[in-house]
Amino acid sequence: MVGSDFNETFSPVIKPVTVRLILTLALTNNWEMLQLDVNNAFLNGFLEETIYMQQPPCFENTNTLVCKLNKALYGLKQAPRQWFDRIKSTLLHLGFFASKCDPSLFISKDASHIIYL
């Protein structure tokens, strides 16, 4: 529908209390901590809705053409949510589970290891 807005644009962000709790656990138990940054994360989300955009400047000589997006782009309001949904489904598939208190915290446990992500 032309001119319609979209609904699901909220993307969960880890709570500050969760960060402090995990840091406290790691320091208390002398755990190894690693940091991860996913390059171009928002470009890896899949769009669930059909989205068209104006072509970038100097791409074509006419302003009547548009582009249909197949994947999320930075600046798109849906991009953070789509990225979170994709990483969440991947982590759940790998055996992690989401914390009930903070849906942005994923946990994996076995007999000898625990991973907080």
PDB file of C-alpha atoms in Angstrom:
ATOM      1  CA  MET A   1       0.000   0.000   0.000  1.00  0.00           C
ATOM      2  CA  VAL A   2       1.486   3.334  -1.053  1.00  0.00           C
ATOM      3  CA  GLY A   3       2.283   5.671   1.804  1.00  0.00           C
ATOM      4  CA  SER A   4       1.561   3.118   4.497  1.00  0.00           C
ATOM      5  CA  ASP A   5       3.786   2.907   7.525  1.00  0.00           C
ATOM      6  CA  PHE A   6       5.295  -0.275   8.906  1.00  0.00           C
ATOM      7  CA  ASN A   7       4.679  -1.907  12.242  1.00  0.00           C
ATOM      8  CA  GLU A   8       7.596  -3.896  13.693  1.00  0.00           C
ATOM      9  CA  THR A   9      10.523  -1.478  13.904  1.00  0.00           C
ATOM     10  CA  PHE A  10      11.545  -2.098  17.521  1.00  0.00           C
ATOM     11  CA  SER A  11      14.747  -4.080  17.993  1.00  0.00           C
ATOM     12  CA  PRO A  12      15.596  -5.383  21.457  1.00  0.00           C
ATOM     13  CA  VAL A  13      18.740  -3.977  23.021  1.00  0.00           C
ATOM     14  CA  ILE A  14      20.477  -5.621  25.950  1.00  0.00           C
ATOM     15  CA  LYS A  15      19.612  -4.040  29.279  1.00  0.00           C
ATOM     16  CA  PRO A  16      22.401  -2.256  31.196  1.00  0.00           C
ATOM     17  CA  VAL A  17      21.682  -4.386  34.271  1.00  0.00           C
ATOM     18  CA  THR A  18      22.308  -7.522  32.171  1.00  0.00           C
ATOM     19  CA  VAL A  19      25.677  -6.183  31.029  1.00  0.00           C
ATOM     20  CA  ARG A  20      26.655  -5.422  34.641  1.00  0.00           C
ATOM     21  CA  LEU A  21      25.508  -8.864  35.795  1.00  0.00           C
ATOM     22  CA  ILE A  22      27.493 -10.709  33.111  1.00  0.00           C
ATOM     23  CA  LEU A  23      30.601  -8.588  33.797  1.00  0.00           C
ATOM     24  CA  THR A  24      30.281  -9.284  37.532  1.00  0.00           C
ATOM     25  CA  LEU A  25      29.919 -13.030  36.911  1.00  0.00           C
ATOM     26  CA  ALA A  26      32.939 -13.032  34.597  1.00  0.00           C
ATOM     27  CA  LEU A  27      35.135 -11.126  37.052  1.00  0.00           C
ATOM     28  CA  THR A  28      34.028 -13.156  40.058  1.00  0.00           C
ATOM     29  CA  ASN A  29      34.584 -16.495  38.302  1.00  0.00           C
ATOM     30  CA  ASN A  30      37.696 -15.404  36.368  1.00  0.00           C
ATOM     31  CA  TRP A  31      35.974 -16.261  33.087  1.00  0.00           C
ATOM     32  CA  GLU A  32      37.436 -15.455  29.697  1.00  0.00           C
ATOM     33  CA  MET A  33      35.538 -12.680  27.931  1.00  0.00           C
ATOM     34  CA  LEU A  34      35.480 -12.002  24.212  1.00  0.00           C
ATOM     35  CA  GLN A  35      33.909  -9.180  22.256  1.00  0.00           C
ATOM     36  CA  LEU A  36      32.240  -9.501  18.869  1.00  0.00           C
ATOM     37  CA  ASP A  37      31.185  -6.895  16.361  1.00  0.00           C
ATOM     38  CA  VAL A  38      29.336  -7.994  13.237  1.00  0.00           C
ATOM     39  CA  ASN A  39      30.394  -5.889  10.267  1.00  0.00           C
ATOM     40  CA  ASN A  40      27.476  -4.602   8.203  1.00  0.00           C
ATOM     41  CA  ALA A  41      25.003  -6.331  10.517  1.00  0.00           C
ATOM     42  CA  PHE A  42      21.954  -4.417   9.317  1.00  0.00           C
ATOM     43  CA  LEU A  43      22.662  -5.506   5.733  1.00  0.00           C
ATOM     44  CA  ASN A  44      22.094  -9.134   6.745  1.00  0.00           C
ATOM     45  CA  GLY A  45      18.420  -8.892   7.641  1.00  0.00           C
ATOM     46  CA  PHE A  46      15.704 -10.241   5.386  1.00  0.00           C
ATOM     47  CA  LEU A  47      12.704  -8.045   4.645  1.00  0.00           C
ATOM     48  CA  GLU A  48       9.257  -9.490   5.265  1.00  0.00           C
ATOM     49  CA  GLU A  49       7.406  -6.700   3.489  1.00  0.00           C
ATOM     50  CA  THR A  50       7.704  -5.230   0.001  1.00  0.00           C
ATOM     51  CA  ILE A  51       9.637  -1.965   0.094  1.00  0.00           C
ATOM     52  CA  TYR A  52      10.387   0.421  -2.757  1.00  0.00           C
ATOM     53  CA  MET A  53      12.795   3.347  -2.641  1.00  0.00           C
ATOM     54  CA  GLN A  54      13.738   6.183  -4.931  1.00  0.00           C
ATOM     55  CA  GLN A  55      16.843   5.537  -6.948  1.00  0.00           C
ATOM     56  CA  PRO A  56      20.038   7.116  -5.634  1.00  0.00           C
ATOM     57  CA  PRO A  57      21.083  10.459  -7.188  1.00  0.00           C
ATOM     58  CA  CYS A  58      22.901  10.157 -10.550  1.00  0.00           C
ATOM     59  CA  PHE A  59      21.770   6.532 -10.961  1.00  0.00           C
ATOM     60  CA  GLU A  60      19.261   7.319 -13.712  1.00  0.00           C
ATOM     61  CA  ASN A  61      18.291  10.472 -15.575  1.00  0.00           C
ATOM     62  CA  THR A  62      14.636  10.223 -14.663  1.00  0.00           C
ATOM     63  CA  ASN A  63      12.974  10.485 -11.252  1.00  0.00           C
ATOM     64  CA  THR A  64      10.148   8.145 -12.239  1.00  0.00           C
ATOM     65  CA  LEU A  65      12.059   4.911 -11.575  1.00  0.00           C
ATOM     66  CA  VAL A  66      12.217   3.200  -8.183  1.00  0.00           C
ATOM     67  CA  CYS A  67      14.104   0.240  -6.711  1.00  0.00           C
ATOM     68  CA  LYS A  68      12.526  -2.737  -4.988  1.00  0.00           C
ATOM     69  CA  LEU A  69      14.616  -3.715  -1.962  1.00  0.00           C
ATOM     70  CA  ASN A  70      15.409  -7.407  -1.567  1.00  0.00           C
ATOM     71  CA  LYS A  71      17.368  -6.997   1.691  1.00  0.00           C
ATOM     72  CA  ALA A  72      17.567  -4.431   4.457  1.00  0.00           C
ATOM     73  CA  LEU A  73      19.749  -1.315   4.167  1.00  0.00           C
ATOM     74  CA  TYR A  74      21.255   0.972   6.777  1.00  0.00           C
ATOM     75  CA  GLY A  75      18.840   3.803   7.473  1.00  0.00           C
ATOM     76  CA  LEU A  76      15.798   1.621   6.867  1.00  0.00           C
ATOM     77  CA  LYS A  77      13.602   1.596   9.952  1.00  0.00           C
ATOM     78  CA  GLN A  78      13.061  -2.149   9.721  1.00  0.00           C
ATOM     79  CA  ALA A  79      16.800  -2.987   9.487  1.00  0.00           C
ATOM     80  CA  PRO A  80      17.563  -3.355  13.242  1.00  0.00           C
ATOM     81  CA  ARG A  81      14.518  -5.554  13.822  1.00  0.00           C
ATOM     82  CA  GLN A  82      15.226  -7.749  10.803  1.00  0.00           C
ATOM     83  CA  TRP A  83      18.847  -8.221  11.905  1.00  0.00           C
ATOM     84  CA  PHE A  84      17.760  -9.190  15.420  1.00  0.00           C
ATOM     85  CA  ASP A  85      15.205 -11.671  14.059  1.00  0.00           C
ATOM     86  CA  ARG A  86      17.838 -13.287  11.837  1.00  0.00           C
ATOM     87  CA  ILE A  87      20.516 -13.629  14.532  1.00  0.00           C
ATOM     88  CA  LYS A  88      17.920 -14.826  17.050  1.00  0.00           C
ATOM     89  CA  SER A  89      16.691 -17.604  14.762  1.00  0.00           C
ATOM     90  CA  THR A  90      20.302 -18.628  14.022  1.00  0.00           C
ATOM     91  CA  LEU A  91      21.229 -18.762  17.716  1.00  0.00           C
ATOM     92  CA  LEU A  92      18.088 -20.704  18.619  1.00  0.00           C
ATOM     93  CA  HIS A  93      18.900 -23.161  15.822  1.00  0.00           C
ATOM     94  CA  LEU A  94      22.407 -23.573  17.291  1.00  0.00           C
ATOM     95  CA  GLY A  95      20.953 -24.565  20.683  1.00  0.00           C
ATOM     96  CA  PHE A  96      21.014 -21.233  22.524  1.00  0.00           C
ATOM     97  CA  PHE A  97      17.953 -20.068  24.412  1.00  0.00           C
ATOM     98  CA  ALA A  98      16.815 -16.517  25.120  1.00  0.00           C
ATOM     99  CA  SER A  99      16.755 -15.280  28.703  1.00  0.00           C
ATOM    100  CA  LYS A 100      13.262 -14.774  30.094  1.00  0.00           C
ATOM    101  CA  CYS A 101      14.379 -11.557  31.815  1.00  0.00           C
ATOM    102  CA  ASP A 102      16.222 -10.055  28.836  1.00  0.00           C
ATOM    103  CA  PRO A 103      15.349 -11.311  25.341  1.00  0.00           C
ATOM    104  CA  SER A 104      18.642  -9.917  24.002  1.00  0.00           C
ATOM    105  CA  LEU A 105      20.692 -12.301  26.161  1.00  0.00           C
ATOM    106  CA  PHE A 106      21.240 -15.751  24.671  1.00  0.00           C
ATOM    107  CA  ILE A 107      22.602 -18.648  26.725  1.00  0.00           C
ATOM    108  CA  SER A 108      24.096 -22.012  25.803  1.00  0.00           C
ATOM    109  CA  LYS A 109      24.914 -24.633  28.449  1.00  0.00           C
ATOM    110  CA  ASP A 110      26.401 -28.090  28.472  1.00  0.00           C
ATOM    111  CA  ALA A 111      27.981 -30.227  31.201  1.00  0.00           C
ATOM    112  CA  SER A 112      31.225 -28.241  31.324  1.00  0.00           C
ATOM    113  CA  HIS A 113      30.618 -24.900  29.552  1.00  0.00           C
ATOM    114  CA  ILE A 114      28.260 -21.960  29.587  1.00  0.00           C
ATOM    115  CA  ILE A 115      28.139 -19.220  26.972  1.00  0.00           C
ATOM    116  CA  TYR A 116      26.397 -15.874  27.443  1.00  0.00           C
ATOM    117  CA  LEU A 117      25.948 -13.969  24.209  1.00  0.00           C
TER     118      LEU A 117
END
